[in-house]
Amino acid sequence: MKAMIVLGGNMYDDSTIEHFLKDAAAIGYEGVEIRGVGELKDGHIPQERAEQIKDLLEGYRLTPINLSLFVGNFACNTKEENHAEVLKWERYLNFASTIGCGMMRLNPGFQHSDEVSKDNFAKAVKWFQLCADAASERNIQAVIEMHHGTLCDHADSSLAFVEAVGRSNVGLIMDPVNLYQVPTDYGIETIKRLKPYLFNVHIKDIVELKGNQYPWAFEYSDYVPHIGRYHRVVPKKGKQEEQYFCHRLINQGGIDWYEVFRGLEQIGYSGYLTVESVSKPGSDLPVHTELAQQCYKDVQQLLSITKSNVSV
């Protein structure tokens, strides 16, 4: 498997872009996934600052592979809100073009796929097509992160949406942690189905807990207030059984990463492996540089074991 190891910006949300890029280069990451938070929130980025970030990337010899954005949510928005999201998307397109980033995350809607109406599904497809076409004019891909609580929360719903959009520059980010929380399959057979549209794979780890006694436990529905800072979220109807999780180092949680990497090896995956581990001050995981270093070693180890097993 010839895939680029990329550092995602999640663990640097409370730091600076300068810190993030410096660490990525020093550790050995080839690329970065830049988050649309902090000074980059809403895409109001002065051209001078965009040029500064471009110079940093070039100086560190880092490829900006994706902008991890909070844009879209078309199924849940009014017409006026969707117009505003398109304008935000266009601002980010300008930024991506300046720094040479070829991929941008776009969300079709934070509503469970089995509860969205036909009209809202069609609305999401229409607005997504509009954004994808604008991105295509700049040779940029519009990607959907498979995520619990969205229109693309498992393989069937994700493939249905991408195929309804019907644009060659539209694909998927598979995040096994998100699928583990649904829960739904993320293994070899699912990876084979996703192959034509798989542009990026997010790598982190969590484990399901029996309750909330662990100090850093979070509930399944934690994504509602988290995403609610950026999008309107339509939670699952009715009372749901409580589920609790906590963050873990890669390959030390509940995700079968050997299964995932075997699947990627089998389809000849040559996209990106993006570390998206989460660190929060006060948890039992390291933060910033130390976590980024550990994650790089963990991904290298998984790649090494997968290759040795395939060659036997």
GROMACS .gro file of C-alpha atoms in nm:
model
  312
    1MET     CA    1   0.000   0.000   0.000
    2LYS     CA    2   0.149   0.332  -0.110
    3ALA     CA    3  -0.027   0.589   0.101
    4MET     CA    4   0.085   0.927   0.235
    5ILE     CA    5   0.087   0.964   0.615
    6VAL     CA    6  -0.080   1.294   0.701
    7LEU     CA    7  -0.115   1.482   1.029
    8GLY     CA    8  -0.462   1.616   1.099
    9GLY     CA    9  -0.505   1.938   1.290
   10ASN     CA   10  -0.743   1.808   1.559
   11MET     CA   11  -0.483   1.783   1.830
   12TYR     CA   12  -0.371   2.142   1.758
   13ASP     CA   13  -0.714   2.311   1.774
   14ASP     CA   14  -0.599   2.497   2.085
   15SER     CA   15  -0.262   2.591   1.936
   16THR     CA   16  -0.135   2.771   1.624
   17ILE     CA   17  -0.090   2.676   1.260
   18GLU     CA   18   0.280   2.753   1.300
   19HIS     CA   19   0.310   2.498   1.584
   20PHE     CA   20   0.109   2.241   1.389
   21LEU     CA   21   0.314   2.266   1.070
   22LYS     CA   22   0.648   2.277   1.250
   23ASP     CA   23   0.569   1.956   1.438
   24ALA     CA   24   0.436   1.777   1.129
   25ALA     CA   25   0.756   1.844   0.936
   26ALA     CA   26   0.991   1.764   1.224
   27ILE     CA   27   0.824   1.429   1.295
   28GLY     CA   28   0.824   1.315   0.933
   29TYR     CA   29   0.467   1.356   0.812
   30GLU     CA   30   0.446   1.420   0.438
   31GLY     CA   31   0.121   1.613   0.443
   32VAL     CA   32  -0.128   1.793   0.664
   33GLU     CA   33  -0.506   1.820   0.694
   34ILE     CA   34  -0.584   2.178   0.796
   35ARG     CA   35  -0.886   2.240   1.017
   36GLY     CA   36  -1.138   2.515   0.951
   37VAL     CA   37  -1.134   2.640   1.309
   38GLY     CA   38  -0.976   2.925   1.501
   39GLU     CA   39  -0.848   3.193   1.267
   40LEU     CA   40  -0.973   2.989   0.968
   41LYS     CA   41  -1.332   2.960   1.090
   42ASP     CA   42  -1.590   3.065   0.827
   43GLY     CA   43  -1.320   3.120   0.563
   44HIS     CA   44  -1.257   3.489   0.630
   45ILE     CA   45  -0.884   3.456   0.567
   46PRO     CA   46  -0.690   3.761   0.446
   47GLN     CA   47  -0.493   3.693   0.129
   48GLU     CA   48  -0.173   3.799   0.305
   49ARG     CA   49  -0.227   3.533   0.573
   50ALA     CA   50  -0.307   3.270   0.309
   51GLU     CA   51   0.024   3.351   0.139
   52GLN     CA   52   0.206   3.320   0.473
   53ILE     CA   53   0.059   2.973   0.528
   54LYS     CA   54   0.153   2.875   0.173
   55ASP     CA   55   0.514   2.984   0.238
   56LEU     CA   56   0.523   2.782   0.561
   57LEU     CA   57   0.396   2.472   0.382
   58GLU     CA   58   0.652   2.509   0.106
   59GLY     CA   59   0.932   2.578   0.352
   60TYR     CA   60   0.850   2.264   0.549
   61ARG     CA   61   0.788   2.062   0.229
   62LEU     CA   62   0.442   1.964   0.347
   63THR     CA   63   0.150   1.890   0.113
   64PRO     CA   64  -0.185   2.035   0.225
   65ILE     CA   65  -0.405   1.741   0.130
   66ASN     CA   66  -0.740   1.847   0.275
   67LEU     CA   67  -0.925   2.131   0.443
   68SER     CA   68  -1.133   1.972   0.722
   69LEU     CA   69  -1.422   2.218   0.715
   70PHE     CA   70  -1.754   2.275   0.886
   71VAL     CA   71  -1.943   2.374   0.573
   72GLY     CA   72  -2.266   2.249   0.421
   73ASN     CA   73  -2.534   2.075   0.628
   74PHE     CA   74  -2.765   2.136   0.333
   75ALA     CA   75  -3.038   1.888   0.432
   76CYS     CA   76  -3.100   2.069   0.760
   77ASN     CA   77  -3.079   2.431   0.643
   78THR     CA   78  -3.315   2.689   0.501
   79LYS     CA   79  -3.259   2.821   0.148
   80GLU     CA   80  -3.103   3.138   0.287
   81GLU     CA   81  -2.870   2.940   0.512
   82ASN     CA   82  -2.762   2.723   0.221
   83HIS     CA   83  -2.680   3.031   0.016
   84ALA     CA   84  -2.460   3.147   0.304
   85GLU     CA   85  -2.288   2.806   0.314
   86VAL     CA   86  -2.210   2.826  -0.057
   87LEU     CA   87  -2.052   3.169  -0.006
   88LYS     CA   88  -1.845   3.024   0.279
   89TRP     CA   89  -1.742   2.735   0.052
   90GLU     CA   90  -1.631   2.981  -0.214
   91ARG     CA   91  -1.416   3.168   0.040
   92TYR     CA   92  -1.248   2.842   0.133
   93LEU     CA   93  -1.199   2.760  -0.236
   94ASN     CA   94  -0.997   3.079  -0.266
   95PHE     CA   95  -0.785   2.979   0.033
   96ALA     CA   96  -0.737   2.622  -0.095
   97SER     CA   97  -0.631   2.751  -0.437
   98THR     CA   98  -0.378   2.985  -0.279
   99ILE     CA   99  -0.209   2.719  -0.065
  100GLY     CA  100  -0.239   2.441  -0.324
  101CYS     CA  101  -0.484   2.216  -0.139
  102GLY     CA  102  -0.671   1.970  -0.360
  103MET     CA  103  -0.946   1.848  -0.128
  104MET     CA  104  -1.211   2.007   0.093
  105ARG     CA  105  -1.460   1.846   0.332
  106LEU     CA  106  -1.827   1.925   0.273
  107ASN     CA  107  -2.117   1.795   0.483
  108PRO     CA  108  -2.451   1.699   0.323
  109GLY     CA  109  -2.647   1.712   0.650
  110PHE     CA  110  -2.630   1.630   1.020
  111GLN     CA  111  -2.941   1.412   1.028
  112HIS     CA  112  -2.952   1.033   1.050
  113SER     CA  113  -2.978   0.879   0.705
  114ASP     CA  114  -3.281   0.666   0.795
  115GLU     CA  115  -3.477   0.971   0.913
  116VAL     CA  116  -3.416   1.225   0.638
  117SER     CA  117  -3.711   1.305   0.411
  118LYS     CA  118  -3.692   1.259   0.033
  119ASP     CA  119  -3.725   1.634  -0.013
  120ASN     CA  120  -3.439   1.713   0.223
  121PHE     CA  121  -3.222   1.444   0.065
  122ALA     CA  122  -3.288   1.596  -0.277
  123LYS     CA  123  -3.214   1.943  -0.138
  124ALA     CA  124  -2.879   1.821  -0.004
  125VAL     CA  125  -2.790   1.665  -0.339
  126LYS     CA  126  -2.871   1.986  -0.530
  127TRP     CA  127  -2.665   2.216  -0.311
  128PHE     CA  128  -2.381   1.966  -0.288
  129GLN     CA  129  -2.367   1.950  -0.668
  130LEU     CA  130  -2.343   2.327  -0.685
  131CYS     CA  131  -2.044   2.329  -0.449
  132ALA     CA  132  -1.880   2.030  -0.618
  133ASP     CA  133  -1.903   2.202  -0.957
  134ALA     CA  134  -1.743   2.518  -0.817
  135ALA     CA  135  -1.463   2.304  -0.672
  136SER     CA  136  -1.417   2.115  -0.998
  137GLU     CA  137  -1.346   2.440  -1.180
  138ARG     CA  138  -1.037   2.469  -0.958
  139ASN     CA  139  -0.943   2.100  -0.975
  140ILE     CA  140  -1.044   2.049  -0.613
  141GLN     CA  141  -1.226   1.745  -0.473
  142ALA     CA  142  -1.530   1.775  -0.246
  143VAL     CA  143  -1.521   1.497   0.010
  144ILE     CA  144  -1.774   1.366   0.262
  145GLU     CA  145  -1.661   1.227   0.594
  146MET     CA  146  -1.861   0.916   0.683
  147HIS     CA  147  -1.998   1.008   1.025
  148HIS     CA  148  -2.260   0.888   1.271
  149GLY     CA  149  -2.562   1.116   1.282
  150THR     CA  150  -2.536   1.225   0.918
  151LEU     CA  151  -2.675   1.136   0.578
  152CYS     CA  152  -2.358   0.931   0.523
  153ASP     CA  153  -2.346   0.717   0.836
  154HIS     CA  154  -2.273   0.377   0.680
  155ALA     CA  155  -2.166   0.226   0.348
  156ASP     CA  156  -2.515   0.205   0.192
  157SER     CA  157  -2.614   0.564   0.275
  158SER     CA  158  -2.272   0.701   0.175
  159LEU     CA  159  -2.269   0.529  -0.162
  160ALA     CA  160  -2.629   0.631  -0.225
  161PHE     CA  161  -2.551   0.998  -0.164
  162VAL     CA  162  -2.228   1.008  -0.366
  163GLU     CA  163  -2.395   0.834  -0.658
  164ALA     CA  164  -2.695   1.070  -0.640
  165VAL     CA  165  -2.457   1.368  -0.660
  166GLY     CA  166  -2.290   1.208  -0.960
  167ARG     CA  167  -1.974   1.418  -0.981
  168SER     CA  168  -1.631   1.271  -1.051
  169ASN     CA  169  -1.461   1.500  -0.799
  170VAL     CA  170  -1.683   1.384  -0.511
  171GLY     CA  171  -1.563   1.108  -0.280
  172LEU     CA  172  -1.550   0.981   0.076
  173ILE     CA  173  -1.338   0.998   0.387
  174MET     CA  174  -1.373   0.673   0.577
  175ASP     CA  175  -1.338   0.712   0.952
  176PRO     CA  176  -1.365   0.372   1.126
  177VAL     CA  177  -1.413   0.539   1.466
  178ASN     CA  178  -1.722   0.720   1.339
  179LEU     CA  179  -1.859   0.395   1.196
  180TYR     CA  180  -1.778   0.204   1.517
  181GLN     CA  181  -2.001   0.450   1.701
  182VAL     CA  182  -2.303   0.398   1.473
  183PRO     CA  183  -2.234   0.098   1.499
  184THR     CA  184  -2.181  -0.033   1.146
  185ASP     CA  185  -1.921  -0.232   0.955
  186TYR     CA  186  -1.587  -0.077   0.857
  187GLY     CA  187  -1.399  -0.393   0.759
  188ILE     CA  188  -1.260  -0.547   0.442
  189GLU     CA  189  -1.590  -0.604   0.262
  190THR     CA  190  -1.704  -0.248   0.328
  191ILE     CA  191  -1.369  -0.110   0.212
  192LYS     CA  192  -1.403  -0.306  -0.113
  193ARG     CA  193  -1.743  -0.147  -0.173
  194LEU     CA  194  -1.610   0.202  -0.103
  195LYS     CA  195  -1.303   0.162  -0.327
  196PRO     CA  196  -1.422   0.377  -0.622
  197TYR     CA  197  -1.492   0.674  -0.396
  198LEU     CA  198  -1.233   0.637  -0.118
  199PHE     CA  199  -1.011   0.946  -0.116
  200ASN     CA  200  -0.894   0.964   0.246
  201VAL     CA  201  -0.890   0.752   0.564
  202HIS     CA  202  -0.897   0.905   0.912
  203ILE     CA  203  -0.700   0.724   1.181
  204LYS     CA  204  -0.765   0.755   1.553
  205ASP     CA  205  -0.901   0.521   1.820
  206ILE     CA  206  -1.166   0.503   2.089
  207VAL     CA  207  -1.318   0.225   2.296
  208GLU     CA  208  -1.673   0.171   2.416
  209LEU     CA  209  -1.716   0.176   2.794
  210LYS     CA  210  -1.969   0.006   3.019
  211GLY     CA  211  -2.067   0.334   3.179
  212ASN     CA  212  -1.960   0.690   3.247
  213GLN     CA  213  -1.742   0.629   3.553
  214TYR     CA  214  -1.417   0.689   3.366
  215PRO     CA  215  -1.317   1.057   3.416
  216TRP     CA  216  -1.279   1.127   3.042
  217ALA     CA  217  -1.579   0.928   2.917
  218PHE     CA  218  -1.803   1.093   2.659
  219GLU     CA  219  -2.150   0.995   2.545
  220TYR     CA  220  -2.240   0.887   2.192
  221SER     CA  221  -2.453   1.201   2.152
  222ASP     CA  222  -2.151   1.417   2.238
  223TYR     CA  223  -2.129   1.499   1.866
  224VAL     CA  224  -2.456   1.697   1.889
  225PRO     CA  225  -2.323   1.986   2.102
  226HIS     CA  226  -1.977   1.951   1.943
  227ILE     CA  227  -2.103   1.988   1.585
  228GLY     CA  228  -2.375   2.224   1.706
  229ARG     CA  229  -2.111   2.495   1.735
  230TYR     CA  230  -2.091   2.494   1.355
  231HIS     CA  231  -2.410   2.332   1.218
  232ARG     CA  232  -2.773   2.277   1.305
  233VAL     CA  233  -2.796   1.914   1.416
  234VAL     CA  234  -3.111   1.699   1.400
  235PRO     CA  235  -3.065   1.435   1.673
  236LYS     CA  236  -3.206   1.084   1.651
  237LYS     CA  237  -3.578   1.071   1.727
  238GLY     CA  238  -3.684   0.916   2.055
  239LYS     CA  239  -3.477   0.822   2.359
  240GLN     CA  240  -3.160   0.631   2.275
  241GLU     CA  241  -2.973   0.381   2.486
  242GLU     CA  242  -2.681   0.552   2.656
  243GLN     CA  243  -2.340   0.468   2.510
  244TYR     CA  244  -2.009   0.592   2.646
  245PHE     CA  245  -1.664   0.600   2.487
  246CYS     CA  246  -1.317   0.736   2.556
  247HIS     CA  247  -1.019   0.824   2.340
  248ARG     CA  248  -0.726   0.584   2.311
  249LEU     CA  249  -0.393   0.574   2.130
  250ILE     CA  250  -0.408   0.419   1.783
  251ASN     CA  251  -0.448   0.040   1.797
  252GLN     CA  252  -0.512   0.047   2.171
  253GLY     CA  253  -0.887   0.098   2.151
  254GLY     CA  254  -1.184  -0.079   2.000
  255ILE     CA  255  -1.097  -0.042   1.631
  256ASP     CA  256  -0.952  -0.344   1.449
  257TRP     CA  257  -0.689  -0.149   1.258
  258TYR     CA  258  -0.529  -0.466   1.121
  259GLU     CA  259  -0.858  -0.543   0.949
  260VAL     CA  260  -0.875  -0.191   0.806
  261PHE     CA  261  -0.518  -0.193   0.680
  262ARG     CA  262  -0.561  -0.539   0.526
  263GLY     CA  263  -0.866  -0.409   0.343
  264LEU     CA  264  -0.677  -0.105   0.217
  265GLU     CA  265  -0.390  -0.329   0.106
  266GLN     CA  266  -0.632  -0.556  -0.082
  267ILE     CA  267  -0.784  -0.270  -0.283
  268GLY     CA  268  -0.443  -0.121  -0.359
  269TYR     CA  269  -0.525   0.199  -0.175
  270SER     CA  270  -0.288   0.484  -0.263
  271GLY     CA  271  -0.464   0.778  -0.099
  272TYR     CA  272  -0.404   0.937   0.240
  273LEU     CA  273  -0.380   0.802   0.593
  274THR     CA  274  -0.469   1.100   0.808
  275VAL     CA  275  -0.399   1.090   1.181
  276GLU     CA  276  -0.698   1.246   1.354
  277SER     CA  277  -0.630   1.153   1.714
  278VAL     CA  278  -0.779   1.377   1.978
  279SER     CA  279  -0.597   1.513   2.279
  280LYS     CA  280  -0.743   1.728   2.551
  281PRO     CA  281  -0.552   1.880   2.840
  282GLY     CA  282  -0.625   1.676   3.152
  283SER     CA  283  -0.692   1.344   2.977
  284ASP     CA  284  -0.455   1.049   3.003
  285LEU     CA  285  -0.338   1.089   2.642
  286PRO     CA  286  -0.036   1.303   2.554
  287VAL     CA  287  -0.093   1.631   2.373
  288HIS     CA  288   0.046   1.812   2.070
  289THR     CA  289   0.402   1.707   1.978
  290GLU     CA  290   0.416   1.396   2.194
  291LEU     CA  291   0.085   1.263   2.062
  292ALA     CA  292   0.175   1.343   1.701
  293GLN     CA  293   0.504   1.155   1.742
  294GLN     CA  294   0.336   0.852   1.897
  295CYS     CA  295   0.068   0.841   1.626
  296TYR     CA  296   0.331   0.852   1.351
  297LYS     CA  297   0.504   0.550   1.507
  298ASP     CA  298   0.173   0.368   1.546
  299VAL     CA  299   0.078   0.413   1.178
  300GLN     CA  300   0.425   0.308   1.063
  301GLN     CA  301   0.394  -0.005   1.278
  302LEU     CA  302   0.054  -0.092   1.130
  303LEU     CA  303   0.188  -0.046   0.778
  304SER     CA  304   0.489  -0.265   0.856
  305ILE     CA  305   0.283  -0.548   1.004
  306THR     CA  306   0.028  -0.536   0.723
  307LYS     CA  307   0.299  -0.560   0.456
  308SER     CA  308   0.477  -0.847   0.632
  309ASN     CA  309   0.153  -1.042   0.666
  310VAL     CA  310   0.061  -0.989   0.301
  311SER     CA  311   0.405  -1.098   0.181
  312VAL     CA  312   0.395  -1.427   0.374
   0.00000   0.00000   0.00000
